[in-house]
Short mmCIF file of C-alpha atoms in Angstrom, two decimals:
data_model
loop_
_atom_site.label_atom_id
_atom_site.label_comp_id
_atom_site.label_asym_id
_atom_site.label_seq_id
_atom_site.Cartn_x
_atom_site.Cartn_y
_atom_site.Cartn_z
CA MET A 1038 11.17 3.06 5.12
CA HIS A 1039 10.50 6.65 3.99
CA ILE A 1040 13.73 7.84 2.40
CA PRO A 1041 14.15 11.56 3.17
CA ASP A 1042 15.47 14.27 0.87
CA GLY A 1043 19.23 14.27 0.60
CA TYR A 1044 19.71 10.54 1.06
CA LEU A 1045 19.58 9.63 -2.62
CA SER A 1046 21.80 11.02 -5.35
CA PRO A 1047 20.06 12.79 -8.25
CA GLN A 1048 21.03 9.86 -10.47
CA THR A 1049 19.10 7.53 -8.18
CA TYR A 1050 15.97 9.55 -7.51
CA GLY A 1051 15.87 10.67 -11.13
CA ALA A 1052 16.02 7.06 -12.27
CA MET A 1053 13.26 6.15 -9.82
CA TYR A 1054 11.00 8.84 -11.25
CA ALA A 1055 11.75 7.47 -14.72
CA VAL A 1056 10.83 3.97 -13.55
CA MET A 1057 7.72 5.04 -11.69
CA ALA A 1058 6.22 7.39 -14.28
CA PRO A 1059 5.11 4.60 -16.66
CA LEU A 1060 4.06 2.43 -13.72
CA TRP A 1061 1.85 5.19 -12.32
CA TRP A 1062 0.44 5.75 -15.79
CA ARG A 1063 -0.29 2.06 -16.14
CA ALA A 1064 -1.84 1.88 -12.68
CA ALA A 1065 -4.14 4.79 -13.47
CA ALA A 1066 -5.10 3.21 -16.80
CA ARG A 1067 -5.78 -0.17 -15.18
CA VAL A 1068 -7.87 1.31 -12.41
CA ARG A 1069 -9.78 3.39 -14.93
CA ALA A 1070 -10.42 0.40 -17.17
CA ALA A 1071 -11.17 -2.28 -14.61
CA LEU A 1072 -12.26 -0.81 -11.31
CA PRO A 1073 -16.01 -0.53 -10.87
CA LYS A 1074 -16.81 3.08 -10.03
CA LYS A 1075 -18.53 2.09 -6.81
CA ASN A 1076 -15.29 0.51 -5.59
CA LEU A 1077 -13.26 3.71 -5.88
CA PRO A 1078 -14.11 4.72 -2.27
CA LEU A 1079 -12.54 1.40 -1.22
CA VAL A 1080 -9.29 2.44 -2.90
CA ALA A 1081 -9.49 5.75 -1.03
CA MET A 1082 -10.04 3.82 2.22
CA ALA A 1083 -7.02 1.65 1.47
CA GLY A 1084 -4.94 4.80 1.00
CA ALA A 1085 -6.28 6.25 4.24
CA PHE A 1086 -5.63 2.99 6.07
CA SER A 1087 -2.08 2.88 4.76
CA PHE A 1088 -1.54 6.48 5.83
CA VAL A 1089 -2.83 5.88 9.36
CA ILE A 1090 -1.18 2.51 9.95
CA MET A 1091 2.17 4.11 9.10
CA MET A 1092 1.67 6.51 12.04
CA PHE A 1093 1.90 3.62 14.48
CA ASN A 1094 5.62 3.66 15.12
CA ILE A 1095 6.90 0.58 16.82
CA PRO A 1096 10.10 0.76 18.88
CA ILE A 1097 12.56 -2.07 18.41
CA PRO A 1098 15.82 -2.98 20.17
CA GLY A 1099 18.68 -0.84 18.92
CA GLY A 1100 16.89 2.48 19.33
CA THR A 1101 15.19 2.65 15.95
CA THR A 1102 11.52 2.47 15.05
CA GLY A 1103 9.42 1.28 12.18
CA HIS A 1104 5.86 0.62 11.19
CA ALA A 1105 3.53 -1.48 9.07
CA VAL A 1106 2.58 -0.11 5.62
CA GLY A 1107 -0.79 -1.64 4.78
CA GLY A 1108 0.27 -2.18 1.18
CA ALA A 1109 -0.28 -5.93 1.30
CA LEU A 1110 -3.86 -5.63 2.51
CA ALA A 1111 -4.68 -3.12 -0.21
CA ALA A 1112 -3.17 -5.41 -2.85
CA ILE A 1113 -5.07 -8.48 -1.68
CA VAL A 1114 -8.42 -6.73 -1.52
CA LEU A 1115 -8.15 -4.39 -4.51
CA GLY A 1116 -5.47 -5.93 -6.69
CA PRO A 1117 -1.92 -4.63 -7.08
CA TRP A 1118 -2.62 -1.73 -9.46
CA ALA A 1119 -5.33 -0.16 -7.34
CA ALA A 1120 -3.13 -0.73 -4.27
CA MET A 1121 -0.36 1.12 -6.06
CA VAL A 1122 -2.65 4.12 -6.55
CA ALA A 1123 -3.80 3.96 -2.92
CA VAL A 1124 -0.37 3.69 -1.29
CA SER A 1125 1.21 6.20 -3.70
CA THR A 1126 -1.43 8.75 -2.74
CA ALA A 1127 -0.70 8.21 0.95
CA LEU A 1128 3.05 8.55 0.34
CA VAL A 1129 2.68 11.76 -1.67
CA ILE A 1130 0.55 13.36 1.08
CA GLN A 1131 3.07 12.22 3.69
CA ALA A 1132 5.96 13.75 1.77
CA LEU A 1133 4.28 17.03 0.81
CA VAL A 1134 2.37 17.82 3.96
CA PHE A 1135 4.11 15.97 6.77
CA GLY A 1136 7.71 15.77 5.60
CA ASP A 1137 7.66 11.98 6.00
CA GLY A 1138 9.85 10.90 3.11
CA GLY A 1139 11.51 13.42 0.82
CA ILE A 1140 9.88 14.98 -2.20
CA THR A 1141 12.86 14.03 -4.34
CA ALA A 1142 12.44 10.50 -3.00
CA ILE A 1143 8.70 10.19 -3.62
CA ALA A 1144 9.25 7.92 -6.63
CA ALA A 1145 11.81 5.80 -4.78
CA ASN A 1146 9.49 5.42 -1.80
CA CYS A 1147 6.58 4.59 -4.09
CA PHE A 1148 8.75 2.06 -5.89
CA THR A 1149 9.42 0.16 -2.67
CA MET A 1150 6.15 0.59 -0.77
CA ALA A 1151 3.62 1.12 -3.58
CA PHE A 1152 5.06 -1.16 -6.26
CA ILE A 1153 7.32 -3.90 -4.88
CA MET A 1154 5.16 -4.38 -1.83
CA PRO A 1155 1.67 -4.65 -3.38
CA PHE A 1156 2.82 -6.75 -6.30
CA SER A 1157 4.81 -9.22 -4.23
CA ALA A 1158 2.00 -9.40 -1.68
CA PHE A 1159 -0.64 -9.98 -4.32
CA TYR A 1160 1.15 -12.89 -5.95
CA ILE A 1161 2.23 -14.49 -2.68
CA TYR A 1162 -1.36 -14.35 -1.43
CA ARG A 1163 -2.66 -15.77 -4.67
CA PHE A 1164 -0.07 -18.56 -4.63
CA ILE A 1165 -1.05 -19.66 -1.13
CA ALA A 1166 -4.75 -18.89 -0.92
CA GLY A 1167 -5.54 -19.76 -4.52
CA ARG A 1168 -6.78 -17.63 -7.38
CA SER A 1169 -10.38 -18.14 -6.35
CA ALA A 1170 -9.71 -16.49 -2.98
CA ASP A 1171 -9.03 -13.20 -4.75
CA PHE A 1172 -11.26 -10.37 -3.71
CA GLY A 1173 -11.20 -9.32 -7.33
CA LEU A 1174 -12.43 -5.79 -6.67
CA GLY A 1175 -9.93 -3.93 -8.75
CA ALA A 1176 -7.85 -5.66 -11.39
CA ARG A 1177 -8.38 -7.13 -14.82
CA PRO A 1178 -7.72 -10.77 -15.68
CA LYS A 1179 -4.35 -11.78 -17.02
CA THR A 1180 -5.75 -13.88 -19.83
CA PRO A 1181 -8.54 -12.33 -21.83
CA SER A 1182 -10.50 -15.49 -22.52
CA ALA A 1183 -14.01 -16.51 -21.65
CA ALA A 1184 -13.45 -14.45 -18.54
CA LEU A 1185 -13.54 -11.21 -20.42
CA SER A 1186 -16.70 -11.84 -22.36
CA SER A 1187 -18.64 -12.88 -19.31
CA ALA A 1188 -17.28 -9.91 -17.39
CA SER A 1189 -18.45 -7.43 -19.96
CA ALA A 1190 -21.76 -9.25 -20.16
CA GLN A 1191 -22.10 -8.78 -16.44
CA SER A 1192 -21.35 -5.09 -16.63
CA ARG A 1193 -24.00 -4.63 -19.30
CA ASN A 1194 -26.51 -6.35 -17.07
CA HIS A 1195 -25.60 -4.05 -14.16
CA THR A 1196 -26.07 -6.95 -11.80
CA TYR A 1197 -23.04 -6.63 -9.56
CA ALA A 1198 -19.38 -5.67 -9.58
CA PRO A 1199 -18.08 -6.67 -13.00
CA SER A 1200 -14.95 -8.16 -11.54
CA PRO A 1201 -13.44 -10.18 -14.34
CA ARG A 1202 -11.89 -12.65 -11.93
CA LEU A 1203 -15.30 -13.57 -10.66
CA SER A 1204 -15.90 -15.25 -13.94
CA SER A 1205 -13.43 -18.05 -13.26
CA ALA A 1206 -15.53 -18.85 -10.23
CA LEU A 1207 -18.66 -18.49 -12.31
CA HIS A 1208 -17.45 -21.32 -14.52
CA PRO A 1209 -16.66 -24.06 -12.03
CA GLY A 1210 -15.35 -26.23 -14.83
CA LEU A 1211 -12.40 -23.92 -15.36
CA SER A 1212 -10.53 -25.01 -12.27
CA ALA A 1213 -11.07 -27.53 -9.53
CA ALA A 1214 -10.17 -25.04 -6.82
CA SER A 1215 -12.75 -22.51 -7.86
CA SER A 1216 -15.52 -25.06 -7.89
CA ASN A 1217 -14.65 -26.00 -4.31
CA PHE A 1218 -14.67 -22.39 -3.19
CA ALA A 1219 -17.81 -21.54 -5.07
CA ARG A 1220 -19.95 -23.83 -2.96
CA PRO A 1221 -22.15 -21.80 -0.66
CA LYS A 1222 -21.12 -23.77 2.43
CA GLY A 1223 -17.97 -25.55 3.46
CA PHE A 1224 -15.16 -23.09 2.98
CA SER A 1225 -13.10 -25.42 5.16
CA ALA A 1226 -9.85 -24.94 3.31
CA GLY A 1227 -10.59 -21.37 2.31
CA PRO A 1228 -10.38 -19.19 5.43
CA LEU A 1229 -7.23 -20.85 6.76
CA ARG A 1230 -5.43 -20.57 3.46
CA GLN A 1231 -6.67 -17.00 3.12
CA ARG A 1232 -5.35 -16.00 6.52
CA LEU A 1233 -2.07 -17.85 6.07
CA GLY A 1234 -1.66 -16.40 2.61
CA ALA A 1235 -2.46 -12.92 3.93
CA PHE A 1236 0.03 -13.25 6.78
CA LEU A 1237 2.84 -14.46 4.57
CA ALA A 1238 2.03 -11.89 1.89
CA GLY A 1239 2.23 -9.07 4.43
CA TYR A 1240 5.33 -10.49 6.06
CA ALA A 1241 7.32 -11.20 2.91
CA SER A 1242 6.26 -8.13 0.97
CA ILE A 1243 7.34 -5.64 3.64
CA VAL A 1244 10.68 -7.44 3.98
CA LEU A 1245 11.18 -7.23 0.21
CA ALA A 1246 10.27 -3.54 0.20
CA ALA A 1247 12.64 -2.91 3.11
CA MET A 1248 15.47 -4.72 1.35
CA ALA A 1249 14.87 -2.64 -1.78
CA THR A 1250 15.01 0.49 0.37
CA GLY A 1251 18.27 -0.75 1.90
CA LEU A 1252 19.65 -1.41 -1.56
CA LEU A 1253 18.78 2.10 -2.78
CA LEU A 1254 20.44 3.61 0.30
CA GLY A 1255 23.39 1.24 0.12
CA LEU A 1256 24.10 2.12 -3.50
CA GLN A 1257 24.73 5.78 -2.68
CA PRO A 1258 28.35 5.52 -1.43
CA LEU A 1259 29.15 3.74 -4.71
CA ILE A 1260 27.56 6.51 -6.79
CA ALA A 1261 28.76 9.74 -5.25
CA THR A 1262 31.65 10.55 -2.94
CA SER A 1263 33.69 13.68 -2.46
CA ALA A 1264 37.20 13.47 -1.01
CA GLY A 1265 36.47 10.03 0.36
CA HIS A 1266 33.32 11.20 2.12
CA PRO A 1267 29.96 9.95 0.86
CA LEU A 1268 27.79 12.76 -0.50
CA TYR A 1269 24.48 11.08 0.27
CA ALA A 1270 23.37 8.11 2.41
CA PRO A 1271 26.71 7.01 3.87
CA TYR A 1272 26.26 3.33 4.66
CA PRO A 1273 27.32 0.65 2.16
CA ILE A 1274 25.05 -2.12 0.89
CA SER A 1275 26.64 -4.56 3.34
CA VAL A 1276 25.26 -2.43 6.19
CA ALA A 1277 22.08 -0.93 4.76
CA VAL A 1278 20.45 -4.07 3.33
CA PRO A 1279 20.95 -6.25 6.42
CA ALA A 1280 19.86 -3.42 8.72
CA MET A 1281 16.62 -2.98 6.79
CA ALA A 1282 16.09 -6.72 6.26
CA VAL A 1283 16.69 -7.88 9.83
CA SER A 1284 14.45 -5.28 11.49
CA HIS A 1285 11.64 -6.16 9.12
CA LEU A 1286 12.21 -9.92 9.28
CA LEU A 1287 12.08 -9.86 13.07
CA PHE A 1288 9.64 -7.10 13.93
CA PHE A 1289 7.78 -5.13 11.28
CA GLY A 1290 7.25 -8.13 9.00
CA PRO A 1291 5.28 -10.06 11.63
CA VAL A 1292 3.29 -6.91 12.42
CA GLU A 1293 2.42 -6.33 8.76
CA GLY A 1294 1.56 -10.02 8.44
CA LEU A 1295 -0.69 -9.93 11.46
CA VAL A 1296 -2.47 -6.75 10.39
CA THR A 1297 -3.00 -8.20 6.93
CA ALA A 1298 -4.24 -11.57 8.18
CA LEU A 1299 -6.61 -10.03 10.73
CA ALA A 1300 -8.09 -7.66 8.18
CA VAL A 1301 -8.44 -10.31 5.47
CA GLY A 1302 -9.97 -12.64 8.05
CA TYR A 1303 -12.45 -9.93 8.94
CA PHE A 1304 -13.27 -9.22 5.30
CA ALA A 1305 -13.84 -12.90 4.67
CA ARG A 1306 -16.65 -12.95 7.21
CA ALA A 1307 -20.18 -12.90 5.93
CA ASP A 1308 -21.14 -9.60 7.58
CA SER A 1309 -18.13 -7.64 6.41
CA PRO A 1310 -18.57 -4.81 3.92
CA VAL A 1311 -16.08 -6.38 1.52
CA ARG A 1312 -15.97 -10.04 0.64
CA PRO A 1313 -13.76 -12.19 -1.55
CA ALA A 1314 -15.00 -13.08 -4.98
CA PHE A 1315 -15.87 -16.69 -4.28
CA GLN A 1316 -18.13 -15.80 -1.39
CA ARG A 1317 -20.00 -13.18 -3.33
CA VAL A 1318 -20.49 -15.67 -6.13
CA ALA A 1319 -21.64 -18.29 -3.66
CA LEU A 1320 -24.09 -15.88 -2.06
CA SER A 1321 -25.52 -14.73 -5.36
CA ARG A 1322 -26.04 -18.35 -6.35
CA GLU A 1323 -27.86 -19.03 -3.14
CA GLY A 1324 -30.08 -16.12 -4.00
CA GLU A 1325 -30.79 -17.53 -7.43
CA SER A 1326 -31.76 -20.98 -6.22
CA ALA A 1327 -33.97 -19.63 -3.44
CA MET B 418 -18.53 0.85 4.02
CA LYS B 419 -19.56 2.90 7.05
CA LYS B 420 -17.78 0.37 9.24
CA LEU B 421 -14.57 1.04 7.36
CA TYR B 422 -14.85 4.79 7.94
CA TRP B 423 -15.37 4.19 11.64
CA GLY B 424 -12.41 1.84 11.70
CA ILE B 425 -10.16 4.50 10.18
CA ALA B 426 -11.50 7.10 12.62
CA LEU B 427 -10.74 4.79 15.54
CA LEU B 428 -7.20 4.23 14.28
CA VAL B 429 -6.69 7.99 14.00
CA LEU B 430 -7.90 8.46 17.57
CA ILE B 431 -5.51 5.88 18.99
CA SER B 432 -2.63 6.91 16.71
CA PRO B 433 -0.74 8.73 19.52
CA LEU B 434 0.26 5.22 20.61
CA GLY B 435 2.72 5.54 17.75
CA LEU B 436 4.35 8.45 19.59
CA LEU B 437 5.44 6.17 22.43
CA ALA B 438 8.23 4.87 20.22
CA LYS B 439 11.35 6.92 20.77
CA GLY B 440 14.05 7.12 18.16
CA THR B 441 14.16 7.40 14.41
CA ALA B 442 13.57 4.78 11.75
CA TRP B 443 16.72 3.35 10.19
CA GLY B 444 17.78 5.57 7.33
CA GLU B 445 15.52 8.48 8.26
CA TRP B 446 17.84 10.46 10.51
CA SER B 447 17.93 14.24 10.59
CA SER B 448 21.14 16.15 9.90
CA ALA B 449 21.71 16.70 13.62
CA GLU B 450 21.41 12.98 14.26
CA PHE B 451 23.82 12.37 11.42
CA LYS B 452 26.50 14.54 12.93
CA ARG B 453 26.14 12.69 16.19
CA MET B 454 26.31 9.27 14.52
CA ILE B 455 29.06 9.54 11.93
CA GLY B 456 30.71 12.84 12.84
CA PHE B 457 29.91 14.73 9.67
CA MET B 458 27.03 15.57 7.42
CA PRO B 459 27.27 14.22 3.89
CA GLY B 460 27.80 17.16 1.53
CA GLY B 461 25.06 16.40 -0.96
CA MET B 462 22.56 16.04 1.84
CA ARG B 463 22.96 19.63 2.95
CA THR B 464 21.98 21.05 -0.43
CA VAL B 465 18.83 18.97 -0.86
CA GLU B 466 17.60 18.82 2.69
CA SER B 467 16.16 22.33 2.72
CA LEU B 468 14.45 21.87 -0.65
CA TRP B 469 11.03 21.44 0.86
CA ARG B 470 9.60 22.58 4.15
CA ALA B 471 6.61 20.44 4.95
CA PRO B 472 3.83 22.54 6.51
CA LEU B 473 3.10 19.96 9.20
CA ALA B 474 6.52 18.38 9.53
CA ASP B 475 6.71 15.22 11.63
CA TYR B 476 2.94 15.20 12.22
CA ALA B 477 3.55 17.79 14.91
CA PHE B 478 2.10 21.20 15.46
CA GLY B 479 1.53 23.02 18.70
CA GLY B 480 4.24 21.07 20.47
CA ARG B 481 6.25 17.91 20.44
CA GLN B 482 5.74 16.86 24.04
CA GLY B 483 2.94 15.28 26.01
CA ALA B 484 -0.70 16.04 25.34
CA ALA B 485 0.03 18.73 22.73
CA ALA B 486 1.98 16.20 20.67
CA ALA B 487 -0.82 13.66 20.98
CA VAL B 488 -3.47 16.17 19.88
CA GLY B 489 -1.25 17.31 17.02
CA TYR B 490 -0.75 13.72 15.97
CA ILE B 491 -4.47 12.99 15.94
CA LEU B 492 -5.17 16.19 13.99
CA SER B 493 -2.39 15.29 11.55
CA GLY B 494 -3.93 11.87 11.07
CA ALA B 495 -7.35 13.40 10.46
CA ILE B 496 -5.93 15.97 8.03
CA GLY B 497 -3.96 13.29 6.18
CA VAL B 498 -6.99 11.02 5.86
CA GLY B 499 -9.10 13.98 4.77
CA LEU B 500 -6.59 14.96 2.09
CA ILE B 501 -6.47 11.40 0.78
CA LEU B 502 -10.25 11.21 0.57
CA ILE B 503 -10.31 14.58 -1.22
CA ALA B 504 -7.58 13.38 -3.60
CA PHE B 505 -9.73 10.38 -4.51
CA LYS B 506 -12.76 12.61 -5.06
CA VAL B 507 -10.62 14.39 -7.65
CA PHE B 508 -9.26 11.12 -9.06
CA GLY B 509 -12.82 9.90 -9.38
CA ARG B 510 -13.40 12.39 -12.19
CA PHE B 511 -10.89 10.73 -14.46
CA LEU B 512 -9.97 7.43 -12.83
CA SER B 513 -13.30 5.75 -13.18
CA VAL B 514 -15.65 5.16 -16.01
CA PRO B 515 -19.43 5.20 -15.54
CA GLU B 516 -20.83 1.68 -15.66
CA GLU B 517 -22.77 2.40 -18.86
CA GLU B 518 -19.59 3.17 -20.78
CA ARG B 519 -17.60 0.36 -19.32
CA SER B 520 -18.20 -2.31 -21.93
CA SER B 521 -16.70 -0.09 -24.62
CA HIS B 522 -13.59 0.34 -22.50
CA GLU B 523 -13.11 -3.34 -21.80
CA ASP B 524 -10.88 -3.88 -24.82
CA THR B 525 -8.59 -0.89 -24.39
#
């Protein structure tokens, strides 16, 4: 899914830089404003994981290869903005040092793998697993309500990660789902929905990113030709989008889904270094009552 | 946290598995592959392709076959992970706010 140099017309890669510049700016601002400093190494790990998982090329019928991206896992654990920073960093290193993806195409590749993928994954996961299953380690709440005040109160107390989304679980009255999840025992619905949500988030988000890549490539013959010959990526949308979509629907999507579900399943366990918000809340409550 | 570092290290060590896959990803062909596939090389591609020479192109140095390729791949993985961790050390200077100052930043 790494578009090399020379595949995109200047109009396209220029436009992608114009689209990505404010998004990168926003991502940096969000991470700066909302990510607890102690969680920054987790963002670095997500970037490293994304980098390494992309080295595992998988052969598929038809003689081409592909790989998982790790963008869905980063989004679920850290929130979409921090995931964007993590995956973008991996993509920039890949382009500059390893020639994987072009330097003119860095913004385009970040748009598909570091923007479309984390954001779609994050909201698919949240839709299926429920808001209270968020790990809540990186992003700010959408609605600055009671959540915000309690979050800043937490940060002043220096008790634990001032994840604003924790606060919805801290006030069980806010939603029925969160009060279920916040109980110390009996996550019966939780882990299954988490794993299912993680699988589908990984699966669907990589397919969406692949289709966006196919669309960017497929647009090129429409943008620039010379004497009937395409100047850049030569295949039309009708070839490029299905080629990218089918390979990811059949092969790389399930792999991304599996990787995401296994990792989220691992993180949801009690002895893992990173746990979802509702479990940390539950554990801290247990501590209080004991 | 330590577990995560070990996990990444393990993935880097077994990364040469990714070399078993022959072929190129769809839409990532080299110019030589292009000539073979469609008979010509798109004109705009030629001008941009040589824009940047990646120092460790294709995660390969010291050879593209057998054990040399595998060692190069592992080293590439380690270098890439190292560079990302260094990048985040640098980001840390301006991407994160000390906890004490956080409450004043909450409303920005």
